JSON list of C-alpha atoms in Angstrom, two decimals:
[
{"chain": "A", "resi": 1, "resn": "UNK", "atom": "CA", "xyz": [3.05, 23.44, -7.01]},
{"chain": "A", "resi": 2, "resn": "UNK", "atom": "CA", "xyz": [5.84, 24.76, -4.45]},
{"chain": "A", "resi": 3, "resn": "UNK", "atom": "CA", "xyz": [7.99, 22.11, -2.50]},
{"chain": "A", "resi": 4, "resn": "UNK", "atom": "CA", "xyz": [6.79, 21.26, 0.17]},
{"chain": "A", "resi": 5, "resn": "UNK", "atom": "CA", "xyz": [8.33, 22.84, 3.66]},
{"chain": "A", "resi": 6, "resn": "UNK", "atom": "CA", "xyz": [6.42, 21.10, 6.77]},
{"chain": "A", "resi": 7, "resn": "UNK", "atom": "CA", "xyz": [6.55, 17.75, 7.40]},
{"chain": "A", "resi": 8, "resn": "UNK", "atom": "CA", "xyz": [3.06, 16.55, 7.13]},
{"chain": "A", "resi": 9, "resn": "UNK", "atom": "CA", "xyz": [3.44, 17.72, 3.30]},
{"chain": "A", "resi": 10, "resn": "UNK", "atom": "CA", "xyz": [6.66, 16.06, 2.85]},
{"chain": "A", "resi": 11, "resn": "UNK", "atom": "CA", "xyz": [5.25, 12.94, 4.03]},
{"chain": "A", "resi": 12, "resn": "UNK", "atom": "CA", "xyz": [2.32, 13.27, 1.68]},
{"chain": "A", "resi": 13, "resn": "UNK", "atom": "CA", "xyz": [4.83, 13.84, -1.14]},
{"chain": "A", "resi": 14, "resn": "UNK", "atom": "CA", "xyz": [7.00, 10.55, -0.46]},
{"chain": "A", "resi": 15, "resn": "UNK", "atom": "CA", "xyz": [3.41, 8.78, -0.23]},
{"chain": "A", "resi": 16, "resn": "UNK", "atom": "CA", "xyz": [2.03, 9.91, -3.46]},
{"chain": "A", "resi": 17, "resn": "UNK", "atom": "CA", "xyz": [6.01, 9.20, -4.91]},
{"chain": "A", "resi": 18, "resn": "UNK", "atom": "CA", "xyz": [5.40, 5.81, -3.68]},
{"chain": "A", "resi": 19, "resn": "UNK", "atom": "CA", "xyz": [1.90, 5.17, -5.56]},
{"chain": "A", "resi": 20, "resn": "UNK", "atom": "CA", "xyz": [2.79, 7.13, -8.63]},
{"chain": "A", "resi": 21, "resn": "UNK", "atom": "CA", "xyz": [6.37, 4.61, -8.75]},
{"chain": "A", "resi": 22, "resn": "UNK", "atom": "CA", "xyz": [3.86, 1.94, -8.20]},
{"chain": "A", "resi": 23, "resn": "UNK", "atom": "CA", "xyz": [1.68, 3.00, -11.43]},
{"chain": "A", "resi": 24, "resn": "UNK", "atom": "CA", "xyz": [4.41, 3.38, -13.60]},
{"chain": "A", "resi": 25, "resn": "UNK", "atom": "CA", "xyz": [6.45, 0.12, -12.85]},
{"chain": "A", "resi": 26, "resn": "UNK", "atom": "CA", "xyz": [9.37, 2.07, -12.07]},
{"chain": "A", "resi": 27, "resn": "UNK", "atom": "CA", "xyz": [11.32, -0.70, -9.58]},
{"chain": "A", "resi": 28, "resn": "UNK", "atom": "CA", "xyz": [14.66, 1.47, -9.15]},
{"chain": "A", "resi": 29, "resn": "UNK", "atom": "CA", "xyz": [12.04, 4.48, -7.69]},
{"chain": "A", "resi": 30, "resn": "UNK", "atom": "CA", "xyz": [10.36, 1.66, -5.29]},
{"chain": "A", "resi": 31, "resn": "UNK", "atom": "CA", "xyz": [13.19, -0.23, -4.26]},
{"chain": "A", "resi": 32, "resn": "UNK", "atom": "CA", "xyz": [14.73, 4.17, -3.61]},
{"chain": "A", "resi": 33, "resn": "UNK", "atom": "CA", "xyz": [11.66, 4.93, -1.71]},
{"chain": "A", "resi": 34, "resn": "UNK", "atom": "CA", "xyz": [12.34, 1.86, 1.21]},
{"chain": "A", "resi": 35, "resn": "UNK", "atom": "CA", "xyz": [14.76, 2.13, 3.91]},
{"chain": "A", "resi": 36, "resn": "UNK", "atom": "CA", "xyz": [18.04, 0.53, 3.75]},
{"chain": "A", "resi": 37, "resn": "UNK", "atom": "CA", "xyz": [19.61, -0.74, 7.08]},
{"chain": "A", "resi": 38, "resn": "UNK", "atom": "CA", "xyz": [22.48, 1.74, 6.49]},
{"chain": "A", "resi": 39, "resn": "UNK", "atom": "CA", "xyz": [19.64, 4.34, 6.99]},
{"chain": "A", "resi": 40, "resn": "UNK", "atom": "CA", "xyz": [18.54, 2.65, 10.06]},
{"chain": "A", "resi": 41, "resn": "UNK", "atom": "CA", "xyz": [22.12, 2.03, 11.65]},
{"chain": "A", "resi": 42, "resn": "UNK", "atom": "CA", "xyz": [22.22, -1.41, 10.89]},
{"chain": "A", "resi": 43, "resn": "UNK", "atom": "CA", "xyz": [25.83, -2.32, 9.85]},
{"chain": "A", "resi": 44, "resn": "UNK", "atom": "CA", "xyz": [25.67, -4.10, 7.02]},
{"chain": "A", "resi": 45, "resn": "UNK", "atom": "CA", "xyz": [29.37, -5.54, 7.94]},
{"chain": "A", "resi": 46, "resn": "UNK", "atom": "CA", "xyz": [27.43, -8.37, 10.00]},
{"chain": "A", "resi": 47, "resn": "UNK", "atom": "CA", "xyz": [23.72, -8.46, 8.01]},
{"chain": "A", "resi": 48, "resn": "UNK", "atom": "CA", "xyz": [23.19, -8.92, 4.59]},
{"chain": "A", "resi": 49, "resn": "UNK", "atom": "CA", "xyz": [21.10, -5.88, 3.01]},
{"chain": "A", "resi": 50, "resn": "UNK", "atom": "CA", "xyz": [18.81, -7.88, 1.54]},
{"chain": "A", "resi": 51, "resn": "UNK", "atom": "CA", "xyz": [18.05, -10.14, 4.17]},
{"chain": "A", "resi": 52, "resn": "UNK", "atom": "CA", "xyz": [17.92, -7.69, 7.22]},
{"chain": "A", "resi": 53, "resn": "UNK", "atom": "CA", "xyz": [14.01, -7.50, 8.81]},
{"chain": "A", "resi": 54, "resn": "UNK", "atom": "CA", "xyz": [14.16, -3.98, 9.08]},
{"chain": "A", "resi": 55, "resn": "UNK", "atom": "CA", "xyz": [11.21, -3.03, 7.07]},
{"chain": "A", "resi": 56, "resn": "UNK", "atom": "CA", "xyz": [7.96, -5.24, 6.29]},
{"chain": "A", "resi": 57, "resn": "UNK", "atom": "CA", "xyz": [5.60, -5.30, 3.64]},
{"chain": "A", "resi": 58, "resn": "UNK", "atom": "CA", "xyz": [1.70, -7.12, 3.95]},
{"chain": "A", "resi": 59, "resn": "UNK", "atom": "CA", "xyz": [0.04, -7.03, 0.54]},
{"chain": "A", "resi": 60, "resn": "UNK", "atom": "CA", "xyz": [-3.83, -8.16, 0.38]},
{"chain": "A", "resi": 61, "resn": "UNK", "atom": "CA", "xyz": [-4.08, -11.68, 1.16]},
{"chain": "A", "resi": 62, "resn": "UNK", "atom": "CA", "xyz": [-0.17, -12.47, 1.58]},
{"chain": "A", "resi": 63, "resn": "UNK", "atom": "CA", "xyz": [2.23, -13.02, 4.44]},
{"chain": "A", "resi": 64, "resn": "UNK", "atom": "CA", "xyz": [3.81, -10.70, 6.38]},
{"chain": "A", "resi": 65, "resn": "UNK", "atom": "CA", "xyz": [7.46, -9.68, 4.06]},
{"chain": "A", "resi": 66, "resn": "UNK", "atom": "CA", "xyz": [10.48, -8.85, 5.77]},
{"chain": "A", "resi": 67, "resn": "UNK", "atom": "CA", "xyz": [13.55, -7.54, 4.97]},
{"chain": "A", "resi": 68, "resn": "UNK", "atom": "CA", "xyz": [14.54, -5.50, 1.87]},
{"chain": "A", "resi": 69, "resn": "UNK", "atom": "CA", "xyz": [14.74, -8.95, -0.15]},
{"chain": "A", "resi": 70, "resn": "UNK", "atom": "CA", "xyz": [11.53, -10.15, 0.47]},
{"chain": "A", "resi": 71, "resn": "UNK", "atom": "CA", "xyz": [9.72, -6.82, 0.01]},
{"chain": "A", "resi": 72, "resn": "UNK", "atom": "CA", "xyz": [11.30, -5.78, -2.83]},
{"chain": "A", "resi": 73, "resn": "UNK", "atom": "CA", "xyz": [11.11, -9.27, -4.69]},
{"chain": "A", "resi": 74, "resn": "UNK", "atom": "CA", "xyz": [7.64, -8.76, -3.96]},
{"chain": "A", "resi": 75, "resn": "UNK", "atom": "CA", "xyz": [6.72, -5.71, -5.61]},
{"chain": "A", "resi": 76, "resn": "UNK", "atom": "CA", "xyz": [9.18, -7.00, -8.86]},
{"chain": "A", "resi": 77, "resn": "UNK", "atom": "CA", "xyz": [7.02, -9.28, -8.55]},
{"chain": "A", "resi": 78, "resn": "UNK", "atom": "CA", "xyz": [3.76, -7.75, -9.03]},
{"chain": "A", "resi": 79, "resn": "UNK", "atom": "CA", "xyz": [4.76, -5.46, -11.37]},
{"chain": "A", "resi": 80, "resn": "UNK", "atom": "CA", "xyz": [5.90, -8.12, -13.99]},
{"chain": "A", "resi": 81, "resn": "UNK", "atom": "CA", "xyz": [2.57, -9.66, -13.73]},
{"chain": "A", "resi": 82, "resn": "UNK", "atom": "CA", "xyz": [0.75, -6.09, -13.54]},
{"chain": "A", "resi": 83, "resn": "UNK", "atom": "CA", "xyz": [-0.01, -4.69, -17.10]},
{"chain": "A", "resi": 84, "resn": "UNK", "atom": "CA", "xyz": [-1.92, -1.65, -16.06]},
{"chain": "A", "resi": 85, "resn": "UNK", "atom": "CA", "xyz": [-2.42, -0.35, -12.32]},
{"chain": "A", "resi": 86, "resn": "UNK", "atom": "CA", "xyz": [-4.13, 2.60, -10.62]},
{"chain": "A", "resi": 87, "resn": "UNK", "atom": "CA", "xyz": [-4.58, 4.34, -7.19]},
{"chain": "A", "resi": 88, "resn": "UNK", "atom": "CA", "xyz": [-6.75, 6.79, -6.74]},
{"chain": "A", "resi": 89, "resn": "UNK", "atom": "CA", "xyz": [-5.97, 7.53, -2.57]},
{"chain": "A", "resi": 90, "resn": "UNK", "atom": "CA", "xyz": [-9.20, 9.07, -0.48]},
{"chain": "A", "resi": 91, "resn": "UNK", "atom": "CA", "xyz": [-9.14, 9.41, 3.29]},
{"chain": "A", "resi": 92, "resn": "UNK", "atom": "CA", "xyz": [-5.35, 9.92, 3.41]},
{"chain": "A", "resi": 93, "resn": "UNK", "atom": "CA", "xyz": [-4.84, 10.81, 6.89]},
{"chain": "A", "resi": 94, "resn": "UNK", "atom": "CA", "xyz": [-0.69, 11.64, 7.79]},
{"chain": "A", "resi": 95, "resn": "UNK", "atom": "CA", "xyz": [0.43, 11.51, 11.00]},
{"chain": "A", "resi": 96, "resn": "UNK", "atom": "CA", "xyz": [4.09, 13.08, 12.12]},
{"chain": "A", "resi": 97, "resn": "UNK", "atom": "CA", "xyz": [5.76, 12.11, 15.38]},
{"chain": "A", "resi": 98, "resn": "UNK", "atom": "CA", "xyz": [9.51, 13.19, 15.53]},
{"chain": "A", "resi": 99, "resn": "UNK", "atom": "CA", "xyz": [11.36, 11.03, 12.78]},
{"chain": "A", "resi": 100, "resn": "UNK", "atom": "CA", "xyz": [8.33, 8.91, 12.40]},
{"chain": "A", "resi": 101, "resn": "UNK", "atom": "CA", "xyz": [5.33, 9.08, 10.18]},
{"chain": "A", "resi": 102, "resn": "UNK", "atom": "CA", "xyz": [2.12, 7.23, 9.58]},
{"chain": "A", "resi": 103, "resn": "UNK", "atom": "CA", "xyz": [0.02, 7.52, 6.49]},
{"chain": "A", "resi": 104, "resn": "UNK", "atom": "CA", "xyz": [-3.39, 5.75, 6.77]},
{"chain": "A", "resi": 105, "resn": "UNK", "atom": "CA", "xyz": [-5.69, 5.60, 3.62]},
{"chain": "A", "resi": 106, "resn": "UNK", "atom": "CA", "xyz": [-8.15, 3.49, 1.08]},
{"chain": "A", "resi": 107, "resn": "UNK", "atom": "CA", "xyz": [-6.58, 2.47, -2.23]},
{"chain": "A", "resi": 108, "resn": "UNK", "atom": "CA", "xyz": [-9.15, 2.01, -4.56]},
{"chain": "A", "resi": 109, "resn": "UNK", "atom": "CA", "xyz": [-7.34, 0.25, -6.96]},
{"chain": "A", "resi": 110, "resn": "UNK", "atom": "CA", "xyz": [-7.81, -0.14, -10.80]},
{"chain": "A", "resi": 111, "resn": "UNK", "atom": "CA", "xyz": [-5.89, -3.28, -12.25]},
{"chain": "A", "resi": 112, "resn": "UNK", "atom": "CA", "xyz": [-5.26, -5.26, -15.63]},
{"chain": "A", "resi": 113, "resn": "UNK", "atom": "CA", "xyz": [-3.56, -8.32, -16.30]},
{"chain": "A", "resi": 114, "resn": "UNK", "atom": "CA", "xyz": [-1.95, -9.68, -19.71]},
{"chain": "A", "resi": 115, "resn": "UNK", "atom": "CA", "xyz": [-4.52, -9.72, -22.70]},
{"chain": "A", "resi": 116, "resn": "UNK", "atom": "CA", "xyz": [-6.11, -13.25, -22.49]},
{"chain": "A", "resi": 117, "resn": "UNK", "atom": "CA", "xyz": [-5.63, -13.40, -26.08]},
{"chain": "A", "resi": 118, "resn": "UNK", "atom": "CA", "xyz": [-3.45, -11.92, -28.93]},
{"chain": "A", "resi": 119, "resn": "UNK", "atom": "CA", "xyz": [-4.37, -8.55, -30.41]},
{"chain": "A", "resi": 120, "resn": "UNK", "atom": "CA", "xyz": [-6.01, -7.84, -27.17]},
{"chain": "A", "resi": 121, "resn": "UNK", "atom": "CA", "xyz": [-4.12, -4.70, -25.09]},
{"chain": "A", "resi": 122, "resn": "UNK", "atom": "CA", "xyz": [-4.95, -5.44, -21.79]},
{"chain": "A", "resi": 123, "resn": "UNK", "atom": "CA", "xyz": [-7.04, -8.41, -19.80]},
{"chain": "A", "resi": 124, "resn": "UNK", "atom": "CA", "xyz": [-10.16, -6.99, -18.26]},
{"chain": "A", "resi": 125, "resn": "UNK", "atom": "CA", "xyz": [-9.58, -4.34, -15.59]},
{"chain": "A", "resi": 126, "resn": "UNK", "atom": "CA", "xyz": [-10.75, -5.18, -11.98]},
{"chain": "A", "resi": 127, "resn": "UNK", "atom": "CA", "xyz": [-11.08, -2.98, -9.24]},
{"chain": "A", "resi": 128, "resn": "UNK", "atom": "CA", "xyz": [-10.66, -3.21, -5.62]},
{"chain": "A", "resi": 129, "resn": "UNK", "atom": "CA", "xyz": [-10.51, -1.88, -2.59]},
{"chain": "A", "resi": 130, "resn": "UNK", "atom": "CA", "xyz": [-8.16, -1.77, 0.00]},
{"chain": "A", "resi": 131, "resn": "UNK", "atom": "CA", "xyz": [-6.84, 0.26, 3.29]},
{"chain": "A", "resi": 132, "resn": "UNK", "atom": "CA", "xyz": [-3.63, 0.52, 3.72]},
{"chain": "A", "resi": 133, "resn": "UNK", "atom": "CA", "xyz": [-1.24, 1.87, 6.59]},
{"chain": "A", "resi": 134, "resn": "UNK", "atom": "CA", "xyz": [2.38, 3.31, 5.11]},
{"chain": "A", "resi": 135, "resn": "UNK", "atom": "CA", "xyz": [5.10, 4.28, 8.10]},
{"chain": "A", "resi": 136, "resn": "UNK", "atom": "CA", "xyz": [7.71, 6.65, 7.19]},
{"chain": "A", "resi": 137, "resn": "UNK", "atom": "CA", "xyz": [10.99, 6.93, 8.73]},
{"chain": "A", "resi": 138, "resn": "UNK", "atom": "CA", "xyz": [12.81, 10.25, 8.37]},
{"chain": "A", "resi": 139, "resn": "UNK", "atom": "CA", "xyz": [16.28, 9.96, 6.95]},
{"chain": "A", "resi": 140, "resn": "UNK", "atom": "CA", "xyz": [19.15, 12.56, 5.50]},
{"chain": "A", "resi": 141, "resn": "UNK", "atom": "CA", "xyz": [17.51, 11.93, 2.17]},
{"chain": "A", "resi": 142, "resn": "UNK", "atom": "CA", "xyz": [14.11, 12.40, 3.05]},
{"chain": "A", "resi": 143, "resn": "UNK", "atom": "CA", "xyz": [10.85, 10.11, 4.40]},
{"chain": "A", "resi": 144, "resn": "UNK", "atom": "CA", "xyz": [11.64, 6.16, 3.49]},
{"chain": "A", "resi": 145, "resn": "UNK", "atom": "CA", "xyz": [8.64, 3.78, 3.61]},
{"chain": "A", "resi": 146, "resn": "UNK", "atom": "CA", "xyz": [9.71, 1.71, 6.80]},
{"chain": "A", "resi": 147, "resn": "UNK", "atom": "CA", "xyz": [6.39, -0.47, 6.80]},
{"chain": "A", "resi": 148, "resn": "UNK", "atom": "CA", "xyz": [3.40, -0.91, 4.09]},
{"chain": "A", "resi": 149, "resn": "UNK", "atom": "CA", "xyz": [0.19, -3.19, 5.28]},
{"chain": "A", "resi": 150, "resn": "UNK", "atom": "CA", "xyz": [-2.43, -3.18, 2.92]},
{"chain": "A", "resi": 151, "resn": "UNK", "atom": "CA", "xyz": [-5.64, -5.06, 3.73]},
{"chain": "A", "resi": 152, "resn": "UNK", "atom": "CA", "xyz": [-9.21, -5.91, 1.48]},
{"chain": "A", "resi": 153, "resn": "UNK", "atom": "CA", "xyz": [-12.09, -4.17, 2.31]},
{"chain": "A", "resi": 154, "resn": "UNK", "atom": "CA", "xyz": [-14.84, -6.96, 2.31]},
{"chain": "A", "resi": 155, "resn": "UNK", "atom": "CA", "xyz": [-17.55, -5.35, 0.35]},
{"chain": "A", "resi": 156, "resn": "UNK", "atom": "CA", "xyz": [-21.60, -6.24, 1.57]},
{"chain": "A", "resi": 157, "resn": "UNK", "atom": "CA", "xyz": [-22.91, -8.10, -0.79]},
{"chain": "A", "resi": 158, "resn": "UNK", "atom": "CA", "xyz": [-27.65, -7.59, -0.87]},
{"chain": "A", "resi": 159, "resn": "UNK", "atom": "CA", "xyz": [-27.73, -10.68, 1.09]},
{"chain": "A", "resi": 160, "resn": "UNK", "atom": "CA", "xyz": [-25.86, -9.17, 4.13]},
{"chain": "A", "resi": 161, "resn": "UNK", "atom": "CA", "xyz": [-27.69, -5.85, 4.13]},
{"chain": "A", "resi": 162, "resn": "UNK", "atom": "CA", "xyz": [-31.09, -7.96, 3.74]},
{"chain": "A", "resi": 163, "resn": "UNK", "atom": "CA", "xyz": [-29.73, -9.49, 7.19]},
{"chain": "A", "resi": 164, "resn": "UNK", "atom": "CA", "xyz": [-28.43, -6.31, 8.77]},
{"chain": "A", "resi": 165, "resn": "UNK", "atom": "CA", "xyz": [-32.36, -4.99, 8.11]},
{"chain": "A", "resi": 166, "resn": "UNK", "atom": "CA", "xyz": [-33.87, -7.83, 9.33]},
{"chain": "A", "resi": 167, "resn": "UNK", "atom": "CA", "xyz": [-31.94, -8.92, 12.30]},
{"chain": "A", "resi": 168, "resn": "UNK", "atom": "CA", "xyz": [-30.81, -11.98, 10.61]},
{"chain": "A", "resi": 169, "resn": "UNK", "atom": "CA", "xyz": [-33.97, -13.56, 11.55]},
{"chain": "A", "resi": 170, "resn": "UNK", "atom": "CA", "xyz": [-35.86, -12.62, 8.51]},
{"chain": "A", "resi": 171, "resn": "UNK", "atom": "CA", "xyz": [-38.33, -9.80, 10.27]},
{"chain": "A", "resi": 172, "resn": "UNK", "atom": "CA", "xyz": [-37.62, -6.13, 9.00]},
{"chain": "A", "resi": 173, "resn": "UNK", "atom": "CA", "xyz": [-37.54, -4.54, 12.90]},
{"chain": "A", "resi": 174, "resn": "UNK", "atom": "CA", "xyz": [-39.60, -1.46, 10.89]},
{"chain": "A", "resi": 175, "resn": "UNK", "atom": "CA", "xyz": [-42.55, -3.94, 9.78]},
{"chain": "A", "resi": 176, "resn": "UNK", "atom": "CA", "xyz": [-44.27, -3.41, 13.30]},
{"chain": "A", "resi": 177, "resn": "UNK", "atom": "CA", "xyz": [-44.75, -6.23, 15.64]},
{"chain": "A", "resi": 178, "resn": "UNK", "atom": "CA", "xyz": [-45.33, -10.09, 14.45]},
{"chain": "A", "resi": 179, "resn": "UNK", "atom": "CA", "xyz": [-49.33, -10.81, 13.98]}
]
């Protein structure tokens, strides 16, 4: 594969850097991949790196994360309790606006825990869904995650679709009228 030249692909790039980092449990690569507040022209003279809101993380089910100290104890994190993880990224749409760049997309995620006993390689895998939104920021080193939000899909369970079909009232609408 060539580099990539426009920005759309570059984006796409530092996206699938971002997931692939994730998969391997390579920290350094994630904590590279966020924005720093020197990159934003925050002068870290007067705000503490770590704690400086200038990026925000919301992983399924959690607050919202700010700051490079939050966020990236987060993912730390999640990767030492994360034996084996997966993405496999459909409906990745990017979005470029001057320095600025929005990646929306599913995560359907593939995840084991620790084995739940010894011998064992890995706990049972579970897999989930989830949409996420990613915004890029473009800096002299390339496109830096600014902003991750990741939210569940809720899947239907039979009992909902029975309800969708029927109205919620019990009567499939396609059964004809009530005798």
């Amino acid at each position: 594969m060539s580099a990539p030249h426009t920005d759309v692909e570059q984006v796409e790039a530092a996206n699938t850097a971002f997931y692939e980092a994730l998969e391997r449990g390579d920290f350094e690569e994630v904590s590279g991949l966020w924005l720093t507040p020197a990159e934003l022209g925050v002068d870290e003279t007067y705000h503490d790196p770590a704690d400086t809101g200038v990026i925000s993380c919301v992983h399924p089910g959690w607050p919202v994360l700010t700051g490079r100290g939050e966020v990236l104890r987060s993912y730390a994190l999640i990767m030492a309790n994360t034996d084996y993880i997966q993405f496999f990224l459909t409906d990745v749409h990017v979005s470029v606006t001057g320095d600025t760049a929005l990646v929306t997309c599913t995560e359907n995620i593939l995840s084991g825990g620790p084995a739940p006993q010894e011998g064992a390689e890995l706990g049972p895998l579970v897999g989930q869904l989830v949409v996420a939104t990613n915004v890029f920021r473009r800096t002299p080193s390339g496109w830096k995650l600014w902003s991750h939000h990741a939210s569940p899909v809720l899947a239907e369970t039979a009992e909902d679709e029975d309800e969708d079909d029927t109205g919620g009232n019990g009567v499939d609408p396609d059964d004809g009228p009530l005798a």
